[in-house]
Tab-separated table of C-alpha atoms in Angstrom:
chain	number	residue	atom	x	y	z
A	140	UNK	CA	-25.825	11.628	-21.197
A	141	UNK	CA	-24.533	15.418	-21.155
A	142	UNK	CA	-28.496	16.617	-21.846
A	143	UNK	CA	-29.398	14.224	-19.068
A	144	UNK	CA	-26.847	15.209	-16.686
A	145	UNK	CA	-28.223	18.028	-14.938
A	146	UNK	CA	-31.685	16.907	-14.891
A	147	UNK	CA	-30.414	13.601	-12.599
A	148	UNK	CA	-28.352	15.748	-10.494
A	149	UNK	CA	-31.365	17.657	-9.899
A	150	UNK	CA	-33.510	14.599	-9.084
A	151	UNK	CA	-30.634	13.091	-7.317
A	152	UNK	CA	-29.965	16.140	-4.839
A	153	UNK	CA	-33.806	16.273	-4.591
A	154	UNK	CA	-34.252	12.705	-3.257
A	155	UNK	CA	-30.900	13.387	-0.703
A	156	UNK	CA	-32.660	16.180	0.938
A	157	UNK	CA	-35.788	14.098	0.853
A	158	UNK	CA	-34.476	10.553	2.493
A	159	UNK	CA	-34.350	12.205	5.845
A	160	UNK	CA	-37.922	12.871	5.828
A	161	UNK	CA	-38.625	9.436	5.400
A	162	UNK	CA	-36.467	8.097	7.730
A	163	UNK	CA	-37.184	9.900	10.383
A	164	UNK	CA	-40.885	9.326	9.605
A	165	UNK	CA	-40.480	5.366	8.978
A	166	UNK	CA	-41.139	3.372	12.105
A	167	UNK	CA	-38.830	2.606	14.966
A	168	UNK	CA	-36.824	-0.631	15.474
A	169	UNK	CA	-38.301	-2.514	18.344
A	170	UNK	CA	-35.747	-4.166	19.547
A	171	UNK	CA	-32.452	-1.510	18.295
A	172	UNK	CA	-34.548	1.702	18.339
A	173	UNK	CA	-32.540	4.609	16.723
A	174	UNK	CA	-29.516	2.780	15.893
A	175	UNK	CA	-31.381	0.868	13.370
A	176	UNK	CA	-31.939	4.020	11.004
A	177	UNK	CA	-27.846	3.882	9.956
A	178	UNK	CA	-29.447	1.067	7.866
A	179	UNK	CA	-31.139	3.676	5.460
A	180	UNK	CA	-27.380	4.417	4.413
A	181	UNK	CA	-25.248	1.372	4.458
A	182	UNK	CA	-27.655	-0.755	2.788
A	183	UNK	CA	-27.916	1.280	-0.379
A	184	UNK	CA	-23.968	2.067	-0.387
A	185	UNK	CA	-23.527	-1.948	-0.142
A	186	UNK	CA	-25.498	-2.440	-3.019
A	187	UNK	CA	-23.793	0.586	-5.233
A	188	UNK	CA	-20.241	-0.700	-4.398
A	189	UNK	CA	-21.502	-4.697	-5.341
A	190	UNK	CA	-23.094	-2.931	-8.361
A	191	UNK	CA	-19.581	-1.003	-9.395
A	192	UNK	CA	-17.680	-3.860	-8.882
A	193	UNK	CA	-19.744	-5.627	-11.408
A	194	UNK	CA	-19.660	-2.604	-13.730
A	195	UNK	CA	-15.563	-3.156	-13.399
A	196	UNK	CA	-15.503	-6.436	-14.003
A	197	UNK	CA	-18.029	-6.214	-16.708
A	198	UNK	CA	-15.712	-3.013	-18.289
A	199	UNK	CA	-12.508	-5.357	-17.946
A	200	UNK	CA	-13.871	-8.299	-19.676
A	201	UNK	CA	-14.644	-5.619	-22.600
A	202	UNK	CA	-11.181	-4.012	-22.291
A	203	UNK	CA	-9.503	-7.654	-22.317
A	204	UNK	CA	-11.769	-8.972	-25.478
A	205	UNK	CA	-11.682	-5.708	-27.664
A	206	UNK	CA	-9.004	-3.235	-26.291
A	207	UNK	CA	-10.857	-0.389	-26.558
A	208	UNK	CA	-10.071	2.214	-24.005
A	209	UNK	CA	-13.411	3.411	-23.494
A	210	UNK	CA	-13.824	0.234	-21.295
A	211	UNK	CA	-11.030	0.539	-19.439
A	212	UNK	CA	-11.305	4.062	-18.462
A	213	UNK	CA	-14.856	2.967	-17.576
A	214	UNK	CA	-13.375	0.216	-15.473
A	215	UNK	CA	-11.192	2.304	-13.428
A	216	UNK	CA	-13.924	4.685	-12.537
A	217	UNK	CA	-15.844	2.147	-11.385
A	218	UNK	CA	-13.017	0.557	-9.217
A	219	UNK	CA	-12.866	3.676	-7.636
A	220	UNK	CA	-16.393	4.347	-6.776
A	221	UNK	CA	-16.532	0.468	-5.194
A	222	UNK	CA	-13.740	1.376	-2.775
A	223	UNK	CA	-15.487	4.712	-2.271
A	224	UNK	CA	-18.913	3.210	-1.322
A	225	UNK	CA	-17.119	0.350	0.026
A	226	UNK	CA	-15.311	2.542	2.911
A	227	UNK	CA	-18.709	4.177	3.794
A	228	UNK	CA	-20.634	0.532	4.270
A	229	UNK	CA	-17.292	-0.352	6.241
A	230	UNK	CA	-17.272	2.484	8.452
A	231	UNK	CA	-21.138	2.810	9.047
A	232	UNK	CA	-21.281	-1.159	9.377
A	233	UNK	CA	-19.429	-0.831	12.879
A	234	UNK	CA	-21.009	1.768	14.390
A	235	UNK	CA	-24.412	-0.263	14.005
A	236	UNK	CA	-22.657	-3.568	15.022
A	237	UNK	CA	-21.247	-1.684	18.036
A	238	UNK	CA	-24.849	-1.048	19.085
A	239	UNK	CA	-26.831	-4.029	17.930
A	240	UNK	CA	-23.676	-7.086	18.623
A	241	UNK	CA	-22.107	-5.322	20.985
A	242	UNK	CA	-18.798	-5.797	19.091
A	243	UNK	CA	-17.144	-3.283	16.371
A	244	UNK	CA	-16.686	-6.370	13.719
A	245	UNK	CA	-17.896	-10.079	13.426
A	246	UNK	CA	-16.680	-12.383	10.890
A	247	UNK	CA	-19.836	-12.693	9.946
A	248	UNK	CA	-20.320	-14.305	5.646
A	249	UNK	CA	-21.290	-11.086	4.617
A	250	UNK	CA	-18.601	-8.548	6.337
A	251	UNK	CA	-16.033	-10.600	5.690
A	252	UNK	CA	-17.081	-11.230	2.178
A	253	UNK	CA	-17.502	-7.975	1.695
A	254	UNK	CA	-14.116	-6.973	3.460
A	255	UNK	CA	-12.576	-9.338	0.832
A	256	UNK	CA	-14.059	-7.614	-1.908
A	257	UNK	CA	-13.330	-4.421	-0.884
A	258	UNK	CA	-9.536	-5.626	-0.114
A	259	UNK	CA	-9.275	-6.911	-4.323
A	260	UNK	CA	-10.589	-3.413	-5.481
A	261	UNK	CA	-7.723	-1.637	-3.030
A	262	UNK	CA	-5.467	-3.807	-4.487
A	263	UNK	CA	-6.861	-3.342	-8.067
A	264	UNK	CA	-6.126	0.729	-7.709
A	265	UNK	CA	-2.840	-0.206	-5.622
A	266	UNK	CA	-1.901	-1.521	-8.793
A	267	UNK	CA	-3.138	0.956	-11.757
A	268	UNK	CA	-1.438	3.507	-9.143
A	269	UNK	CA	2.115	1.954	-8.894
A	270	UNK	CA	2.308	-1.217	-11.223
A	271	UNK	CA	4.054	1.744	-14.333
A	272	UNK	CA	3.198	1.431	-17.904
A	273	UNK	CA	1.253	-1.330	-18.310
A	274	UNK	CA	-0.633	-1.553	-15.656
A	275	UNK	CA	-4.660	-0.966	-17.177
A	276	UNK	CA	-4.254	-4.524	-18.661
A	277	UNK	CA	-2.932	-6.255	-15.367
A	278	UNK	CA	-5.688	-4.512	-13.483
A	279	UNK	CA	-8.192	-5.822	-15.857
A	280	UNK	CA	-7.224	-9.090	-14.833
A	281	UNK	CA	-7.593	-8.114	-11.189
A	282	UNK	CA	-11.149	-6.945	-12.079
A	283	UNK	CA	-12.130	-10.290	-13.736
A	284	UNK	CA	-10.849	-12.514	-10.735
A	285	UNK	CA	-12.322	-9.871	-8.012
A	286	UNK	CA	-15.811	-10.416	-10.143
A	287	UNK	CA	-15.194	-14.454	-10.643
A	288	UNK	CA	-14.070	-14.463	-6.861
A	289	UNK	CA	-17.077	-13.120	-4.905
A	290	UNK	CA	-19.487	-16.187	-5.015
A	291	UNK	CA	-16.648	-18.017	-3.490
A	292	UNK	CA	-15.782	-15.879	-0.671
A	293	UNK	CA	-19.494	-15.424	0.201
A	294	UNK	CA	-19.831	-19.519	-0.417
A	295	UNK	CA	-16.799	-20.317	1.794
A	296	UNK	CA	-17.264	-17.786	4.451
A	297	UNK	CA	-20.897	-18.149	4.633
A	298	UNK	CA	-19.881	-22.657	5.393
A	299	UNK	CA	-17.126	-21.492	7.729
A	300	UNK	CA	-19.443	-19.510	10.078
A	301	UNK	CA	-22.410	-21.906	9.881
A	302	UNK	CA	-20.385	-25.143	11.227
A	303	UNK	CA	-19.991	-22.460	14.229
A	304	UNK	CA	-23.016	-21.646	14.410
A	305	UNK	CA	-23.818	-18.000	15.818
A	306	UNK	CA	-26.683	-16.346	17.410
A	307	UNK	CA	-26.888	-12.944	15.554
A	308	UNK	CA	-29.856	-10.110	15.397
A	309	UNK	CA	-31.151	-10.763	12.124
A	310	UNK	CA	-33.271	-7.836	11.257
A	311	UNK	CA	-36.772	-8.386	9.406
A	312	UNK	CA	-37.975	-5.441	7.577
A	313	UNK	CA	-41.774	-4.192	7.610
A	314	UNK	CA	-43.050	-2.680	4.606
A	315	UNK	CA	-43.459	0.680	6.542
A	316	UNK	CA	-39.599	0.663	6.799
A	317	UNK	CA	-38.898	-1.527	3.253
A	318	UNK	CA	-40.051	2.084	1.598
A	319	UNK	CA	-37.679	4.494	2.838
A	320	UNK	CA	-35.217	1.621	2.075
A	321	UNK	CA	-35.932	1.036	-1.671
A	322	UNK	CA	-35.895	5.127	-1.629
A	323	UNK	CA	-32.412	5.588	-0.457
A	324	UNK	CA	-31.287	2.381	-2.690
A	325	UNK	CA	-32.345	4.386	-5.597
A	326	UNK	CA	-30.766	7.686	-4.293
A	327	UNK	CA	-27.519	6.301	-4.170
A	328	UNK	CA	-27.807	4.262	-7.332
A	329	UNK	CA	-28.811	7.519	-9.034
A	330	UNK	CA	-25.241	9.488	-7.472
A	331	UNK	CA	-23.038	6.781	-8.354
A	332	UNK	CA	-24.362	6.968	-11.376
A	333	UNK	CA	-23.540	10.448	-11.453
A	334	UNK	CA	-20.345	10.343	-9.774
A	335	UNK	CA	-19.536	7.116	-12.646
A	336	UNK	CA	-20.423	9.659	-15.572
A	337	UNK	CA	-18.096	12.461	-14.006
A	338	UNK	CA	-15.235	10.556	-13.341
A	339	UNK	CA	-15.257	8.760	-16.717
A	340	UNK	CA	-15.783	12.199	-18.052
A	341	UNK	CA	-12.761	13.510	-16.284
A	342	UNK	CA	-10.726	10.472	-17.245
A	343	UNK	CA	-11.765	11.345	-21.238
A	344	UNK	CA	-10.496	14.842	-20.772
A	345	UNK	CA	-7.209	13.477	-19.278
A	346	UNK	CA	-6.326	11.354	-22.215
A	347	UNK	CA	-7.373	13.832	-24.683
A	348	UNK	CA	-5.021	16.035	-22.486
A	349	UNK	CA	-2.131	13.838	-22.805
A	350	UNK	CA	-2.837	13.150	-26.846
A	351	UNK	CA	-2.633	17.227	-27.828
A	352	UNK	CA	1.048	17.375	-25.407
A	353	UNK	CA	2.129	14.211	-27.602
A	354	UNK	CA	1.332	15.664	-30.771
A	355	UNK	CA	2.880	19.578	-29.770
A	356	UNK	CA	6.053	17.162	-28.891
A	357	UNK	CA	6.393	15.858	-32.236
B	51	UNK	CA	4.062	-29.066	-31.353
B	52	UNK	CA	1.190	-30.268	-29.436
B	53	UNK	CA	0.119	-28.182	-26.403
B	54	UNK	CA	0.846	-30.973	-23.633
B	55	UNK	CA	4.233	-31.556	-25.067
B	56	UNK	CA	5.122	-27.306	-24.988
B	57	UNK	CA	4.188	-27.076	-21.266
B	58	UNK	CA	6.199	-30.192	-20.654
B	59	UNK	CA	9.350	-28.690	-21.831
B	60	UNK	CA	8.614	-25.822	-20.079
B	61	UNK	CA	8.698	-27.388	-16.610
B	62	UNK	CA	11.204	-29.519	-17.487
B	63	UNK	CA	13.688	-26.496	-18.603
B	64	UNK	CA	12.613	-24.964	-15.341
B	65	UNK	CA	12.927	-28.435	-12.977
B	66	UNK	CA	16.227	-28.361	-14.893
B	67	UNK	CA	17.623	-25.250	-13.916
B	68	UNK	CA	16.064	-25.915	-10.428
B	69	UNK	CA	17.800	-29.091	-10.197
B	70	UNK	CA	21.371	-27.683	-11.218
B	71	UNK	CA	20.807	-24.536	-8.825
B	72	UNK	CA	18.187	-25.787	-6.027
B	73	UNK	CA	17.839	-21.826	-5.159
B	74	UNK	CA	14.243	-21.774	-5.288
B	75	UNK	CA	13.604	-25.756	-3.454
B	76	UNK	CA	15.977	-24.643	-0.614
B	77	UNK	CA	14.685	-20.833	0.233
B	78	UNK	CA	11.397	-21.932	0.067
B	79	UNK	CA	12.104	-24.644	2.011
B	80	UNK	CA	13.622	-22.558	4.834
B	81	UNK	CA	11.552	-19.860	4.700
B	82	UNK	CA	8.342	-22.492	5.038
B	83	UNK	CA	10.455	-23.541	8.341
B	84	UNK	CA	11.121	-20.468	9.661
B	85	UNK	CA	7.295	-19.329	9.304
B	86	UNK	CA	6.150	-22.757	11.116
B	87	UNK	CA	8.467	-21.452	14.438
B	88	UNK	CA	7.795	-17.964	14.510
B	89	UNK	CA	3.903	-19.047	14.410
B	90	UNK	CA	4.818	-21.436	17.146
B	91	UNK	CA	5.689	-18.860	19.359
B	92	UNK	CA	2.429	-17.324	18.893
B	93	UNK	CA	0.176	-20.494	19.141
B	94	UNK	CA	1.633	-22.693	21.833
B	95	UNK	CA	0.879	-22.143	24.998
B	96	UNK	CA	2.617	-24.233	28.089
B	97	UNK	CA	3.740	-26.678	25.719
B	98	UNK	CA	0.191	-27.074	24.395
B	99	UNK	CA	-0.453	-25.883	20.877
B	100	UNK	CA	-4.161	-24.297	20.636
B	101	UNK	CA	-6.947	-25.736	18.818
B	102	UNK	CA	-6.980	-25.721	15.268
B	103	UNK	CA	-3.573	-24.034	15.232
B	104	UNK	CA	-1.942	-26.976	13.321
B	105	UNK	CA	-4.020	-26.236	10.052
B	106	UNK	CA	-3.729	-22.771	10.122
B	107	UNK	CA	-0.305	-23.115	10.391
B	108	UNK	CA	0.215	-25.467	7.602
B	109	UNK	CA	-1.789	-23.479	5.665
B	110	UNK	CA	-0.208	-20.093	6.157
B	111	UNK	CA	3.188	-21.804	5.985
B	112	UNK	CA	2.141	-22.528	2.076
B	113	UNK	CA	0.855	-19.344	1.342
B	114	UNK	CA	3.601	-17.282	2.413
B	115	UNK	CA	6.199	-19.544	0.721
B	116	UNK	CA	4.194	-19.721	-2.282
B	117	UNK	CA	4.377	-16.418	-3.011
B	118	UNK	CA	8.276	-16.467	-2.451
B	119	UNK	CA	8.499	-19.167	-4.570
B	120	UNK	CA	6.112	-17.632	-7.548
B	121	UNK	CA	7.936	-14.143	-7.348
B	122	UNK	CA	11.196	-16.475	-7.402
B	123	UNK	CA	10.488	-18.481	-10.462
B	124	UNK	CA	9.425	-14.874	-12.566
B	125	UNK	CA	12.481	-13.017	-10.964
B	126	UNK	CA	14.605	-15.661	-12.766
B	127	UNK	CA	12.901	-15.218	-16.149
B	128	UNK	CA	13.149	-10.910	-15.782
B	129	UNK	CA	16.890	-11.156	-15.199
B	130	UNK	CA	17.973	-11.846	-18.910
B	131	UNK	CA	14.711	-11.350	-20.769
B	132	UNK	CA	13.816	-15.053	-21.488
B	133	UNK	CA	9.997	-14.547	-20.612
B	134	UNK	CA	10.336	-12.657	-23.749
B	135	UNK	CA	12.334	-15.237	-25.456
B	136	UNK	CA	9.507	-17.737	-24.625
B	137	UNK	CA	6.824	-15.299	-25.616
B	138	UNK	CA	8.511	-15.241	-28.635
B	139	UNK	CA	8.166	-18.851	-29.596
B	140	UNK	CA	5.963	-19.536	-31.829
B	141	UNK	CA	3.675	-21.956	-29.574
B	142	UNK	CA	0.594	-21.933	-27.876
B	143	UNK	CA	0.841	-18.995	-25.578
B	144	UNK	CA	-1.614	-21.140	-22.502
B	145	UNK	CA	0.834	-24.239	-23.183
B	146	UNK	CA	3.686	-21.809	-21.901
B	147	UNK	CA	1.063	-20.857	-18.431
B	148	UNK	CA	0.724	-24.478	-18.102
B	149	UNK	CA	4.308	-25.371	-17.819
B	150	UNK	CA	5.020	-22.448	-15.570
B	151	UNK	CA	1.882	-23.158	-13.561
B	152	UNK	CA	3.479	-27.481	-13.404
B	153	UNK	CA	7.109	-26.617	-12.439
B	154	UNK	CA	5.839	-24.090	-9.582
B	155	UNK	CA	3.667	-26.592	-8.525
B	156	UNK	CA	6.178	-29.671	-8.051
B	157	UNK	CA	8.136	-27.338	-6.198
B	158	UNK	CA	5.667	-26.271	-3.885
B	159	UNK	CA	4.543	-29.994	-3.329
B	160	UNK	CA	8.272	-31.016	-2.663
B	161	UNK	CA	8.159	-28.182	0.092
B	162	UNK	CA	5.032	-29.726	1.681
B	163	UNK	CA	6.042	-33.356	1.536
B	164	UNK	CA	9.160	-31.185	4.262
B	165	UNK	CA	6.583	-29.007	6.163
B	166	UNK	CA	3.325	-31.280	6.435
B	167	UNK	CA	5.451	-34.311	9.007
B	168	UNK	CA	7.283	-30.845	10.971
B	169	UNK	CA	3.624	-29.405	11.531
B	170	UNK	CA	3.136	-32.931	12.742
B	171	UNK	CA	5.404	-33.158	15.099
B	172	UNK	CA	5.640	-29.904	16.335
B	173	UNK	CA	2.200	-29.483	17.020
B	174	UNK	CA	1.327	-33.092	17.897
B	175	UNK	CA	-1.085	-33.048	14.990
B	176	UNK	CA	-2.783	-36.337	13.673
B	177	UNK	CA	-2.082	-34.977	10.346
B	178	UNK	CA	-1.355	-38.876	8.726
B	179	UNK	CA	-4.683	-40.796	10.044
B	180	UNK	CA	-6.389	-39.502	6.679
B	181	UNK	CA	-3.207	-39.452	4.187
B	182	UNK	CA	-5.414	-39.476	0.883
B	183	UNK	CA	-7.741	-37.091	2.172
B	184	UNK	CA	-4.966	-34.377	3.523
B	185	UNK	CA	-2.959	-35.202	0.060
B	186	UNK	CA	-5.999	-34.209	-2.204
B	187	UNK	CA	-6.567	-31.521	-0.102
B	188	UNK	CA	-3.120	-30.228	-0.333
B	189	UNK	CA	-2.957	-30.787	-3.970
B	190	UNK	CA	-6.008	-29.116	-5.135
B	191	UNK	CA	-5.160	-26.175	-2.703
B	192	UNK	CA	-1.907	-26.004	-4.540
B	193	UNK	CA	-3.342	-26.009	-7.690
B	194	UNK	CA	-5.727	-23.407	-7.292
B	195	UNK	CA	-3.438	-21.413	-5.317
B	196	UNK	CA	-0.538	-21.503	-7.764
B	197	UNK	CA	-2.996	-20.867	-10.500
B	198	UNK	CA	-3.656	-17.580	-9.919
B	199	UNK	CA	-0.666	-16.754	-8.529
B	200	UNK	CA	1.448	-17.737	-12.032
B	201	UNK	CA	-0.524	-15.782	-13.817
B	202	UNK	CA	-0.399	-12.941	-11.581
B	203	UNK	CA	3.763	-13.767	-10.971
B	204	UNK	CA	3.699	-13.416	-14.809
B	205	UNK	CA	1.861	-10.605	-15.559
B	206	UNK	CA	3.641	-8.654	-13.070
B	207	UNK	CA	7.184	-9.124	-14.333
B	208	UNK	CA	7.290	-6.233	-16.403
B	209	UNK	CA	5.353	-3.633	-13.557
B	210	UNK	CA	6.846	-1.818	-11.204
B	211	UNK	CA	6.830	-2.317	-7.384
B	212	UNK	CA	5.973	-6.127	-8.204
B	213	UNK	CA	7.355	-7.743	-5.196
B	214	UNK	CA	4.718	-6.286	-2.914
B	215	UNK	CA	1.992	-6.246	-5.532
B	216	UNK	CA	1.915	-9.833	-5.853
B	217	UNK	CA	1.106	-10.638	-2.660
B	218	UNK	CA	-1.333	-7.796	-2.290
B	219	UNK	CA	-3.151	-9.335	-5.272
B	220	UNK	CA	-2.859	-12.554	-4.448
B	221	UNK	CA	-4.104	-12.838	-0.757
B	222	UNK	CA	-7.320	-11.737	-1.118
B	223	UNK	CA	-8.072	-13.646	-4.185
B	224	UNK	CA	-7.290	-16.866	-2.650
B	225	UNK	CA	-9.084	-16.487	0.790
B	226	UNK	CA	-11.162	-18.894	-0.326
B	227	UNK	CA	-8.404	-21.722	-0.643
B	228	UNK	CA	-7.009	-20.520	2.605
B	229	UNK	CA	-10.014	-20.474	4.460
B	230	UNK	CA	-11.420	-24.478	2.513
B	231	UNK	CA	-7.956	-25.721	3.178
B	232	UNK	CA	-7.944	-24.854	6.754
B	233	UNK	CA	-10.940	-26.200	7.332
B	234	UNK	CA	-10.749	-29.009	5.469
B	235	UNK	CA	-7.094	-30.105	7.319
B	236	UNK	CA	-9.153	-29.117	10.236
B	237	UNK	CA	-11.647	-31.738	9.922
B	238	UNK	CA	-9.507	-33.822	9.674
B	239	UNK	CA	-7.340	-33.244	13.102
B	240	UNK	CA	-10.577	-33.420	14.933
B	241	UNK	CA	-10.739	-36.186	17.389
B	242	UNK	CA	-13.563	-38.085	15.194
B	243	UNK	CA	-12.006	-37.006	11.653
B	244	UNK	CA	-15.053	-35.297	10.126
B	245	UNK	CA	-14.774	-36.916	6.302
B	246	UNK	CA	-18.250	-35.757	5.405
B	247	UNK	CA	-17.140	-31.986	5.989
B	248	UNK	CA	-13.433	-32.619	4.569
B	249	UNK	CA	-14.579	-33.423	1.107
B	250	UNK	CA	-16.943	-30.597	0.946
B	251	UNK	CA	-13.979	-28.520	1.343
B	252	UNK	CA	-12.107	-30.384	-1.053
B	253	UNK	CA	-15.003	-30.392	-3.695
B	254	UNK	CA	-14.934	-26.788	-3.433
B	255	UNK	CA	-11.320	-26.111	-3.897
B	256	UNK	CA	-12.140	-28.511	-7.375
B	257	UNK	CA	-14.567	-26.346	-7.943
B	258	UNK	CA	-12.346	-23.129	-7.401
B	259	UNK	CA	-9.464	-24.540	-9.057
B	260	UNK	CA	-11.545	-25.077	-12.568
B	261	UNK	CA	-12.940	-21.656	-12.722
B	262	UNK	CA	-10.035	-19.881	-12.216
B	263	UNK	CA	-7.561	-22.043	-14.256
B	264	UNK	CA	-10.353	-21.570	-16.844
B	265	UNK	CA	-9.804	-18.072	-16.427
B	266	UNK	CA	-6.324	-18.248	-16.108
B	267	UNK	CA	-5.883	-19.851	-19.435
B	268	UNK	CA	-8.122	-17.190	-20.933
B	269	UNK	CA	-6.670	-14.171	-20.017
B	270	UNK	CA	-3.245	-15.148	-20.555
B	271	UNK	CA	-3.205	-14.566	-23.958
B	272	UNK	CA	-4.256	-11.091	-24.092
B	273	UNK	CA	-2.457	-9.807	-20.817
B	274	UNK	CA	1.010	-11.108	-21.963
B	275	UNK	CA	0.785	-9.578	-25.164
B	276	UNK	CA	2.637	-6.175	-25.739
């Protein structure tokens, strides 16, 4: 991953400065016009942060079962990066709602699921961050339930708002405008995967950190 | 020892101490009470409670006691180290989970048998033309909402900051038992008790009470060991 590190940051940064290009060239939104081209960004950064929080809960099932602290580092960077991508689909979700609903926030199955899941991974780095010594192996936990949890916030919300039943502007994408999607999708799949190696990276340094002051201690 | 028989004396030691001190049963109990005013202040309008107020309510009522309750029944354990003392014995670590998971469930069910009839009359809410509908409701709620909230009580009594952390776990973990219990107690206050949509809520919270006790039982073990 070192070798390849440089070589995706370079492909990476080369399809950011790209994406514009092809959203500016894919075809307007009949009915939302410019509005509609926020969707180039939130869409991908919803599917990184639903990806992370799968990596985490994925990492703390392998922390729980084995112990090994690879997995839990791995799971903590990953927490991280959810609420990261999370707060940019949460803040660029509004500004097209504003637009296309007319209102900054409807408890629509997907917001609110999503809301939810954002909520468990705040709470999962609430507790790694004050929860003392400890505290990976609780969080672990967290990360399992937040994982196990999602199909039934989706399932329950999703029920709740169809017995009130609500008119909403479902967008259908074109292929002309399913391209530049895919594109950005991969974009920011291919940063968090960078930002994913970093962090864990930084997190190995930290703990080798801490082992050399133990053993000077001693 | 056989696993049943473990979590057995486990809620009975606790319904035992709960008995001889009824700290827990009456807090709860009062703090359930006090919720159901100060949201009647907020929901009733003219002397007219809104729609659908009732089950939120009732629901909220639970969830906010239950997680008094939970932190109660751990806080009791912390104070002179017996969580250790059971996690010493040499038993079926789940069986202790189970018992835990029983004893905070009784007293959680006592508390509703007290706050489902005040709901009732307070918010002139049909809440008794379905009783074994509303009942398994209410029970499977509990269930799955005291399942994940032992565990999470438990696993929190040796971290720091716990009394805030535990709700701030719990809350968003259990949205969906909040949101399938209100609308399940919902359906049923309608003027034509929906029963078709009542015990698709209450299949659910079945549903959501086997995973997670599943899970719950499973990741006891490892989390509780130092």
């Amino acid at each position: 991953m070192k070798k390849a590190f440089p070589f995706l940051l370079v492909i990476v940064a080369a399809m950011f400065a790209y994406a514009p290009v092809l959203i500016v060239g894919a075809p307007y939104e009949s009915e939302m016009g410019l509005i509609q081209k926020i969707f180039y960004f939130h869409v991908p950064s919803w599917v990184v942060m639903f990806t992370s929080g799968t990596v985490c809960g994925v990492a703390s099932i392998r922390y729980l079962m084995t112990g090994r602290k690879e997995a839990d580092r791995l799971a903590q960077a990953a927490a991280e990066l959810t609420l990261l991508f999370g707060l940019i689909g949460l803040m660029t979700g509004p500004l097209w709602a504003r637009k296309a609903w007319g209102v900054w926030w409807q408890w629509d199955a997907k917001l609110t699921s999503a809301l939810v899941m954002w909520l468990i991974f705040a709470a999962y780095i609430l507790l790694r961050r004050f929860g003392g010594p400890g505290a990976e192996k609780l969080a672990a936990v967290v990360g399992i339930f937040g994982m196990a949890n999602w199909p039934f916030v989706y399932w329950s919300v999703n029920i709740w708002r169809t017995v009130h039943p609500l008119t909403t502007v479902v967008p259908t994408l074109p292929g002309s405008m399913l391209g530049p999607l895919l594109f950005c999708i991969a974009a920011f799949l291919g940063l968090y995967l960078l930002m994913l190696v970093a962090r864990l990276h930084l997190e190995r340094r930290r703990a080798d950190l801490e082992a050399l002051f133990l053993a000077v201690e001693d | 020892m056989s696993f049943l028989q473990t979590a057995w004396l486990v809620t009975r030691k606790d319904l035992l101490i709960e008995a001889r001190s009824r700290e827990i049963l009456y807090t709860t109990l009062f703090f359930a009470v006090s919720c159901v005013l100060v949201f009647a202040f907020g929901f009733v309008r003219e002397g007219r409670p809104l729609a659908d107020a009732a089950a939120g309510i009732l629901w909220i009522a639970i969830a906010f006691s239950g997680t008094l309750a939970l932190g109660r029944a751990f806080e009791r354990e912390r104070q002179s180290e017996t969580l250790r003392a059971l996690l010493l014995a040499p038993v079926d670590r789940p069986a202790l989970y189970v018992g835990k998971l029983l004893g905070v469930c009784l007293v959680l069910l006592a508390v509703e048998a007290a706050v489902v009839p005040l709901v009732a009359v307070m918010f002139q809410a049909p809440l008794f033309g379905h009783p074994l509908m509303l009942v398994g409701l209410l029970a499977a709620g509990t269930v799955g909402f005291a399942a994940v909230g032992t565990l999470f009580a438990a696993m929190l009594v040796r971290a720091r900051s716990r009394d805030v952390l535990l709700p701030i776990l719990l809350y968003p973990i259990t949205v969906p038992v909040i949101i399938a219990g209100v609308r399940g107690t919902a359906a049923l206050l309608e003027v034509e008790a929906d029963l078709q949509v009542a015990r698709m809520w209450l299949s659910m919270l079945v549903f959501f009470d086997v995973v997670f006790l599943t899970l719950a039982l499973w990741t006891f073990e490892p989390v509780m060991t130092e």
